[in-house]
Amino acid sequence: MLNQHKILRVLQLISLLKKEPSKSIKFLAGILESTDRTVYRYLDLVKELGFDLQRDSHNHFFIVSEVDNETIDFTNEEASLLRDLLLSSGTKSNLKDALLRKIYLKSEIVIQGNHLLNAHLGKIVSDLSKAITENKQVVLKKYQSANSNTITDRLVEPISFTDNYTSLCAFEVETANNKYFNIERITEVEVLQKQNEFEPQHQLDITDAFGFTTLNGLPFDIDIRLNLRAFVLLKQEYPMVISFVKQEPKTNNYRLKMSINNPKQVIRFVLGLLDDVEIIGSVAFKDYLKNYVITTLENNKSDFEN
């Protein structure tokens, strides 16, 4: 209950700060029924969430809207409907966070519930969208690569987002390759004034529901039976697979049948829920999974003995 109370207070604070005029600490403390010290802690949390929190010359605080140049405003009814529709969509969508943030900033609705939208990711999506529209190069600042285990700046020419806006397809200038970059691993985006130079080399390879393209190799057909628990977890983690899942008649079980470009994520999901899933097919996928488990166990045994 204490955490819920804190969340509601922070959401109320965001709602207050995004409306003019700027607010003093004492005013905010009175509205939130908190101490000055508590309000300062909440302000720190607001900054951590990615909002551009500013202080004017009178020591009053306000949130700078990233959409000040937009003229679209929503009525309370329109904003509430849009908010409810977005919140009912798949949980992993950076575009959803960007849209929610615009709704909260450009309408008079009171932020409510326990959905702490990530304003930082929303801004990244917005900046990349602008670069795509204007055909400009960008620098992905301090990109955290899971493959190379490095944190580096990447000069790229953005091409397009994946369907659920979790990744960016872009041409990387240094390697001269088209790659997919996870939005959540981008620290900041710097949109350059330089126009794209390598558009003839741009290639958009469609991803599967797990985020892999044919460039990732190892395509398989999969057929997996899931109980209700596994289905719910799958839907939350990979909302794009929903169209490939069918409920089995008169049961609480579900079947996932689809083609994938790479088994990595599916294997990770299956191994984490062995009591909740059953691998029906394909034969090639079952053989690959079996060999993967055997090889992993042998490698771990070797490491342990050494």
GROMACS .gro file of N, CA, C and O in nm, residues 209-289:
model
  324
  209ALA      N    1   0.801  -1.240  -3.502
  209ALA     CA    2   0.735  -1.189  -3.381
  209ALA      C    3   0.828  -1.183  -3.261
  209ALA      O    4   0.796  -1.120  -3.160
  210PHE      N    5   0.944  -1.248  -3.272
  210PHE     CA    6   1.041  -1.246  -3.162
  210PHE      C    7   1.155  -1.146  -3.188
  210PHE      O    8   1.250  -1.140  -3.111
  211GLY      N    9   1.146  -1.070  -3.298
  211GLY     CA   10   1.243  -0.964  -3.323
  211GLY      C   11   1.361  -1.002  -3.409
  211GLY      O   12   1.456  -0.924  -3.422
  212PHE      N   13   1.362  -1.121  -3.470
  212PHE     CA   14   1.475  -1.165  -3.553
  212PHE      C   15   1.440  -1.157  -3.701
  212PHE      O   16   1.325  -1.178  -3.742
  213THR      N   17   1.541  -1.129  -3.783
  213THR     CA   18   1.524  -1.124  -3.928
  213THR      C   19   1.587  -1.248  -3.990
  213THR      O   20   1.654  -1.327  -3.923
  214THR      N   21   1.569  -1.263  -4.122
  214THR     CA   22   1.631  -1.375  -4.192
  214THR      C   23   1.783  -1.362  -4.190
  214THR      O   24   1.854  -1.461  -4.208
  215LEU      N   25   1.832  -1.241  -4.168
  215LEU     CA   26   1.977  -1.221  -4.158
  215LEU      C   27   2.033  -1.288  -4.033
  215LEU      O   28   2.153  -1.315  -4.026
  216ASN      N   29   1.947  -1.313  -3.933
  216ASN     CA   30   1.991  -1.379  -3.811
  216ASN      C   31   2.008  -1.530  -3.829
  216ASN      O   32   2.063  -1.597  -3.742
  217GLY      N   33   1.959  -1.585  -3.939
  217GLY     CA   34   1.978  -1.726  -3.970
  217GLY      C   35   1.897  -1.821  -3.885
  217GLY      O   36   1.818  -1.781  -3.801
  218LEU      N   37   1.916  -1.952  -3.908
  218LEU     CA   38   1.855  -2.061  -3.831
  218LEU      C   39   1.703  -2.053  -3.828
  218LEU      O   40   1.642  -2.050  -3.722
  219PRO      N   41   1.636  -2.053  -3.944
  219PRO     CA   42   1.489  -2.050  -3.945
  219PRO      C   43   1.430  -2.186  -3.905
  219PRO      O   44   1.487  -2.291  -3.937
  220PHE      N   45   1.319  -2.183  -3.835
  220PHE     CA   46   1.251  -2.305  -3.793
  220PHE      C   47   1.100  -2.282  -3.795
  220PHE      O   48   1.053  -2.170  -3.779
  221ASP      N   49   1.027  -2.393  -3.813
  221ASP     CA   50   0.884  -2.395  -3.784
  221ASP      C   51   0.868  -2.448  -3.643
  221ASP      O   52   0.933  -2.546  -3.605
  222ILE      N   53   0.782  -2.384  -3.563
  222ILE     CA   54   0.762  -2.431  -3.426
  222ILE      C   55   0.614  -2.458  -3.401
  222ILE      O   56   0.527  -2.393  -3.460
  223ASP      N   57   0.589  -2.553  -3.313
  223ASP     CA   58   0.453  -2.588  -3.272
  223ASP      C   59   0.461  -2.621  -3.124
  223ASP      O   60   0.517  -2.725  -3.085
  224ILE      N   61   0.409  -2.533  -3.041
  224ILE     CA   62   0.425  -2.546  -2.896
  224ILE      C   63   0.289  -2.536  -2.828
  224ILE      O   64   0.209  -2.447  -2.859
  225ARG      N   65   0.263  -2.627  -2.735
  225ARG     CA   66   0.142  -2.620  -2.653
  225ARG      C   67   0.175  -2.550  -2.522
  225ARG      O   68   0.275  -2.582  -2.457
  226LEU      N   69   0.093  -2.453  -2.484
  226LEU     CA   70   0.116  -2.376  -2.363
  226LEU      C   71  -0.005  -2.385  -2.271
  226LEU      O   72  -0.119  -2.384  -2.318
  227ASN      N   73   0.019  -2.393  -2.140
  227ASN     CA   74  -0.094  -2.379  -2.048
  227ASN      C   75  -0.124  -2.231  -2.030
  227ASN      O   76  -0.059  -2.145  -2.090
  228LEU      N   77  -0.223  -2.200  -1.950
  228LEU     CA   78  -0.266  -2.061  -1.935
  228LEU      C   79  -0.153  -1.973  -1.883
  228LEU      O   80  -0.134  -1.860  -1.930
  229ARG      N   81  -0.079  -2.022  -1.784
  229ARG     CA   82   0.031  -1.943  -1.726
  229ARG      C   83   0.136  -1.908  -1.832
  229ARG      O   84   0.178  -1.792  -1.844
  230ALA      N   85   0.175  -2.008  -1.910
  230ALA     CA   86   0.276  -1.985  -2.013
  230ALA      C   87   0.224  -1.889  -2.120
  230ALA      O   88   0.297  -1.803  -2.169
  231PHE      N   89   0.095  -1.903  -2.155
  231PHE     CA   90   0.037  -1.814  -2.256
  231PHE      C   91   0.038  -1.669  -2.210
  231PHE      O   92   0.072  -1.579  -2.286
  232VAL      N   93  -0.001  -1.647  -2.085
  232VAL     CA   94  -0.003  -1.510  -2.031
  232VAL      C   95   0.137  -1.450  -2.031
  232VAL      O   96   0.157  -1.334  -2.071
  233LEU      N   97   0.236  -1.527  -1.988
  233LEU     CA   98   0.374  -1.477  -1.985
  233LEU      C   99   0.426  -1.451  -2.126
  233LEU      O  100   0.495  -1.351  -2.149
  234LEU      N  101   0.393  -1.540  -2.219
  234LEU     CA  102   0.436  -1.521  -2.357
  234LEU      C  103   0.375  -1.394  -2.416
  234LEU      O  104   0.443  -1.315  -2.482
  235LYS      N  105   0.247  -1.373  -2.390
  235LYS     CA  106   0.177  -1.256  -2.442
  235LYS      C  107   0.236  -1.127  -2.386
  235LYS      O  108   0.245  -1.026  -2.456
  236GLN      N  109   0.276  -1.129  -2.258
  236GLN     CA  110   0.332  -1.010  -2.197
  236GLN      C  111   0.471  -0.979  -2.251
  236GLN      O  112   0.505  -0.863  -2.276
  237GLU      N  113   0.551  -1.083  -2.272
  237GLU     CA  114   0.690  -1.061  -2.314
  237GLU      C  115   0.702  -1.041  -2.464
  237GLU      O  116   0.785  -0.963  -2.510
  238TYR      N  117   0.619  -1.109  -2.542
  238TYR     CA  118   0.626  -1.099  -2.688
  238TYR      C  119   0.485  -1.078  -2.745
  238TYR      O  120   0.425  -1.171  -2.803
  239PRO      N  121   0.428  -0.960  -2.730
  239PRO     CA  122   0.289  -0.936  -2.771
  239PRO      C  123   0.263  -0.957  -2.919
  239PRO      O  124   0.149  -0.978  -2.959
  240MET      N  125   0.368  -0.955  -3.003
  240MET     CA  126   0.348  -0.971  -3.146
  240MET      C  127   0.314  -1.114  -3.186
  240MET      O  128   0.276  -1.140  -3.300
  241VAL      N  129   0.327  -1.211  -3.094
  241VAL     CA  130   0.298  -1.350  -3.128
  241VAL      C  131   0.149  -1.382  -3.117
  241VAL      O  132   0.106  -1.491  -3.155
  242ILE      N  133   0.070  -1.290  -3.064
  242ILE     CA  134  -0.070  -1.319  -3.033
  242ILE      C  135  -0.147  -1.373  -3.153
  242ILE      O  136  -0.227  -1.466  -3.141
  243SER      N  137  -0.121  -1.318  -3.269
  243SER     CA  138  -0.196  -1.361  -3.387
  243SER      C  139  -0.162  -1.503  -3.429
  243SER      O  140  -0.235  -1.563  -3.511
  244PHE      N  141  -0.054  -1.560  -3.374
  244PHE     CA  142  -0.015  -1.696  -3.409
  244PHE      C  143  -0.060  -1.799  -3.305
  244PHE      O  144  -0.032  -1.917  -3.319
  245VAL      N  145  -0.127  -1.753  -3.200
  245VAL     CA  146  -0.170  -1.841  -3.091
  245VAL      C  147  -0.320  -1.868  -3.102
  245VAL      O  148  -0.399  -1.775  -3.119
  246LYS      N  149  -0.358  -1.994  -3.089
  246LYS     CA  150  -0.499  -2.033  -3.090
  246LYS      C  151  -0.528  -2.117  -2.966
  246LYS      O  152  -0.449  -2.202  -2.927
  247GLN      N  153  -0.644  -2.092  -2.904
  247GLN     CA  154  -0.683  -2.173  -2.790
  247GLN      C  155  -0.739  -2.307  -2.838
  247GLN      O  156  -0.816  -2.313  -2.933
  248GLU      N  157  -0.696  -2.414  -2.771
  248GLU     CA  158  -0.746  -2.546  -2.806
  248GLU      C  159  -0.889  -2.562  -2.753
  248GLU      O  160  -0.918  -2.521  -2.639
  249PRO      N  161  -0.978  -2.619  -2.832
  249PRO     CA  162  -1.120  -2.631  -2.792
  249PRO      C  163  -1.138  -2.704  -2.659
  249PRO      O  164  -1.073  -2.804  -2.632
  250LYS      N  165  -1.224  -2.649  -2.575
  250LYS     CA  166  -1.265  -2.709  -2.448
  250LYS      C  167  -1.149  -2.733  -2.352
  250LYS      O  168  -1.156  -2.821  -2.266
  251THR      N  169  -1.044  -2.656  -2.363
  251THR     CA  170  -0.931  -2.668  -2.270
  251THR      C  171  -0.881  -2.529  -2.234
  251THR      O  172  -0.920  -2.429  -2.294
  252ASN      N  173  -0.789  -2.525  -2.137
  252ASN     CA  174  -0.720  -2.400  -2.102
  252ASN      C  175  -0.582  -2.395  -2.166
  252ASN      O  176  -0.497  -2.316  -2.124
  253ASN      N  177  -0.561  -2.481  -2.266
  253ASN     CA  178  -0.433  -2.484  -2.334
  253ASN      C  179  -0.435  -2.403  -2.463
  253ASN      O  180  -0.541  -2.379  -2.522
  254TYR      N  181  -0.317  -2.363  -2.507
  254TYR     CA  182  -0.302  -2.281  -2.627
  254TYR      C  183  -0.194  -2.342  -2.715
  254TYR      O  184  -0.100  -2.406  -2.667
  255ARG      N  185  -0.206  -2.320  -2.847
  255ARG     CA  186  -0.106  -2.369  -2.942
  255ARG      C  187  -0.043  -2.251  -3.015
  255ARG      O  188  -0.112  -2.166  -3.071
  256LEU      N  189   0.089  -2.250  -3.014
  256LEU     CA  190   0.165  -2.150  -3.088
  256LEU      C  191   0.227  -2.217  -3.209
  256LEU      O  192   0.315  -2.302  -3.196
  257LYS      N  193   0.180  -2.181  -3.328
  257LYS     CA  194   0.233  -2.236  -3.452
  257LYS      C  195   0.279  -2.121  -3.541
  257LYS      O  196   0.198  -2.033  -3.576
  258MET      N  197   0.406  -2.123  -3.578
  258MET     CA  198   0.458  -2.015  -3.661
  258MET      C  199   0.598  -2.049  -3.711
  258MET      O  200   0.659  -2.147  -3.666
  259SER      N  201   0.645  -1.969  -3.804
  259SER     CA  202   0.783  -1.980  -3.851
  259SER      C  203   0.865  -1.870  -3.783
  259SER      O  204   0.820  -1.756  -3.770
  260ILE      N  205   0.984  -1.904  -3.739
  260ILE     CA  206   1.072  -1.807  -3.674
  260ILE      C  207   1.205  -1.802  -3.749
  260ILE      O  208   1.244  -1.898  -3.816
  261ASN      N  209   1.273  -1.691  -3.737
  261ASN     CA  210   1.401  -1.674  -3.805
  261ASN      C  211   1.519  -1.717  -3.721
  261ASN      O  212   1.629  -1.738  -3.774
  262ASN      N  213   1.498  -1.730  -3.590
  262ASN     CA  214   1.606  -1.770  -3.501
  262ASN      C  215   1.544  -1.829  -3.374
  262ASN      O  216   1.448  -1.772  -3.321
  263PRO      N  217   1.595  -1.942  -3.323
  263PRO     CA  218   1.533  -2.008  -3.208
  263PRO      C  219   1.575  -1.954  -3.073
  263PRO      O  220   1.525  -2.001  -2.970
  264LYS      N  221   1.663  -1.857  -3.069
  264LYS     CA  222   1.722  -1.813  -2.943
  264LYS      C  223   1.619  -1.776  -2.838
  264LYS      O  224   1.621  -1.828  -2.725
  265GLN      N  225   1.528  -1.685  -2.870
  265GLN     CA  226   1.431  -1.638  -2.771
  265GLN      C  227   1.331  -1.747  -2.734
  265GLN      O  228   1.287  -1.756  -2.618
  266VAL      N  229   1.292  -1.828  -2.831
  266VAL     CA  230   1.196  -1.935  -2.803
  266VAL      C  231   1.256  -2.036  -2.707
  266VAL      O  232   1.190  -2.081  -2.613
  267ILE      N  233   1.380  -2.073  -2.730
  267ILE     CA  234   1.448  -2.169  -2.641
  267ILE      C  235   1.458  -2.113  -2.500
  267ILE      O  236   1.433  -2.183  -2.402
  268ARG      N  237   1.494  -1.987  -2.489
  268ARG     CA  238   1.505  -1.925  -2.356
  268ARG      C  239   1.370  -1.929  -2.285
  268ARG      O  240   1.362  -1.959  -2.165
  269PHE      N  241   1.264  -1.900  -2.360
  269PHE     CA  242   1.130  -1.901  -2.301
  269PHE      C  243   1.090  -2.042  -2.258
  269PHE      O  244   1.039  -2.063  -2.147
  270VAL      N  245   1.113  -2.140  -2.344
  270VAL     CA  246   1.074  -2.278  -2.316
  270VAL      C  247   1.149  -2.334  -2.196
  270VAL      O  248   1.090  -2.396  -2.107
  271LEU      N  249   1.280  -2.312  -2.191
  271LEU     CA  250   1.360  -2.366  -2.081
  271LEU      C  251   1.323  -2.304  -1.947
  271LEU      O  252   1.344  -2.365  -1.842
  272GLY      N  253   1.267  -2.187  -1.950
  272GLY     CA  254   1.225  -2.123  -1.825
  272GLY      C  255   1.088  -2.169  -1.777
  272GLY      O  256   1.049  -2.138  -1.665
  273LEU      N  257   1.016  -2.244  -1.862
  273LEU     CA  258   0.880  -2.287  -1.828
  273LEU      C  259   0.858  -2.433  -1.868
  273LEU      O  260   0.757  -2.467  -1.931
  274LEU      N  261   0.951  -2.519  -1.832
  274LEU     CA  262   0.944  -2.658  -1.876
  274LEU      C  263   0.817  -2.729  -1.828
  274LEU      O  264   0.769  -2.820  -1.895
  275ASP      N  265   0.766  -2.690  -1.713
  275ASP     CA  266   0.645  -2.754  -1.661
  275ASP      C  267   0.517  -2.699  -1.723
  275ASP      O  268   0.408  -2.752  -1.700
  276ASP      N  269   0.530  -2.595  -1.804
  276ASP     CA  270   0.411  -2.527  -1.857
  276ASP      C  271   0.399  -2.534  -2.008
  276ASP      O  272   0.301  -2.484  -2.064
  277VAL      N  273   0.498  -2.593  -2.074
  277VAL     CA  274   0.496  -2.599  -2.221
  277VAL      C  275   0.525  -2.742  -2.268
  277VAL      O  276   0.586  -2.821  -2.196
  278GLU      N  277   0.482  -2.770  -2.391
  278GLU     CA  278   0.509  -2.899  -2.454
  278GLU      C  279   0.548  -2.874  -2.598
  278GLU      O  280   0.474  -2.810  -2.674
  279ILE      N  281   0.665  -2.923  -2.639
  279ILE     CA  282   0.712  -2.904  -2.775
  279ILE      C  283   0.649  -3.011  -2.864
  279ILE      O  284   0.678  -3.130  -2.852
  280ILE      N  285   0.562  -2.968  -2.954
  280ILE     CA  286   0.497  -3.060  -3.047
  280ILE      C  287   0.580  -3.077  -3.174
  280ILE      O  288   0.595  -3.186  -3.227
  281GLY      N  289   0.635  -2.972  -3.223
  281GLY     CA  290   0.715  -2.977  -3.345
  281GLY      C  291   0.786  -2.843  -3.365
  281GLY      O  292   0.774  -2.752  -3.282
  282SER      N  293   0.860  -2.832  -3.472
  282SER     CA  294   0.886  -2.934  -3.571
  282SER      C  295   0.997  -3.029  -3.524
  282SER      O  296   1.059  -3.006  -3.420
  283VAL      N  297   1.022  -3.134  -3.603
  283VAL     CA  298   1.128  -3.228  -3.570
  283VAL      C  299   1.263  -3.157  -3.567
  283VAL      O  300   1.345  -3.181  -3.477
  284ALA      N  301   1.285  -3.070  -3.663
  284ALA     CA  302   1.412  -2.997  -3.670
  284ALA      C  303   1.431  -2.910  -3.546
  284ALA      O  304   1.542  -2.903  -3.490
  285PHE      N  305   1.325  -2.845  -3.503
  285PHE     CA  306   1.336  -2.760  -3.385
  285PHE      C  307   1.359  -2.843  -3.259
  285PHE      O  308   1.439  -2.806  -3.173
  286LYS      N  309   1.289  -2.956  -3.247
  286LYS     CA  310   1.307  -3.043  -3.130
  286LYS      C  311   1.450  -3.096  -3.125
  286LYS      O  312   1.510  -3.103  -3.017
  287ASP      N  313   1.506  -3.133  -3.240
  287ASP     CA  314   1.645  -3.181  -3.244
  287ASP      C  315   1.742  -3.070  -3.205
  287ASP      O  316   1.839  -3.093  -3.132
  288TYR      N  317   1.716  -2.950  -3.255
  288TYR     CA  318   1.804  -2.838  -3.222
  288TYR      C  319   1.799  -2.808  -3.072
  288TYR      O  320   1.903  -2.785  -3.009
  289LEU      N  321   1.679  -2.809  -3.015
  289LEU     CA  322   1.664  -2.783  -2.872
  289LEU      C  323   1.736  -2.890  -2.790
  289LEU      O  324   1.805  -2.858  -2.692
   0.00000   0.00000   0.00000
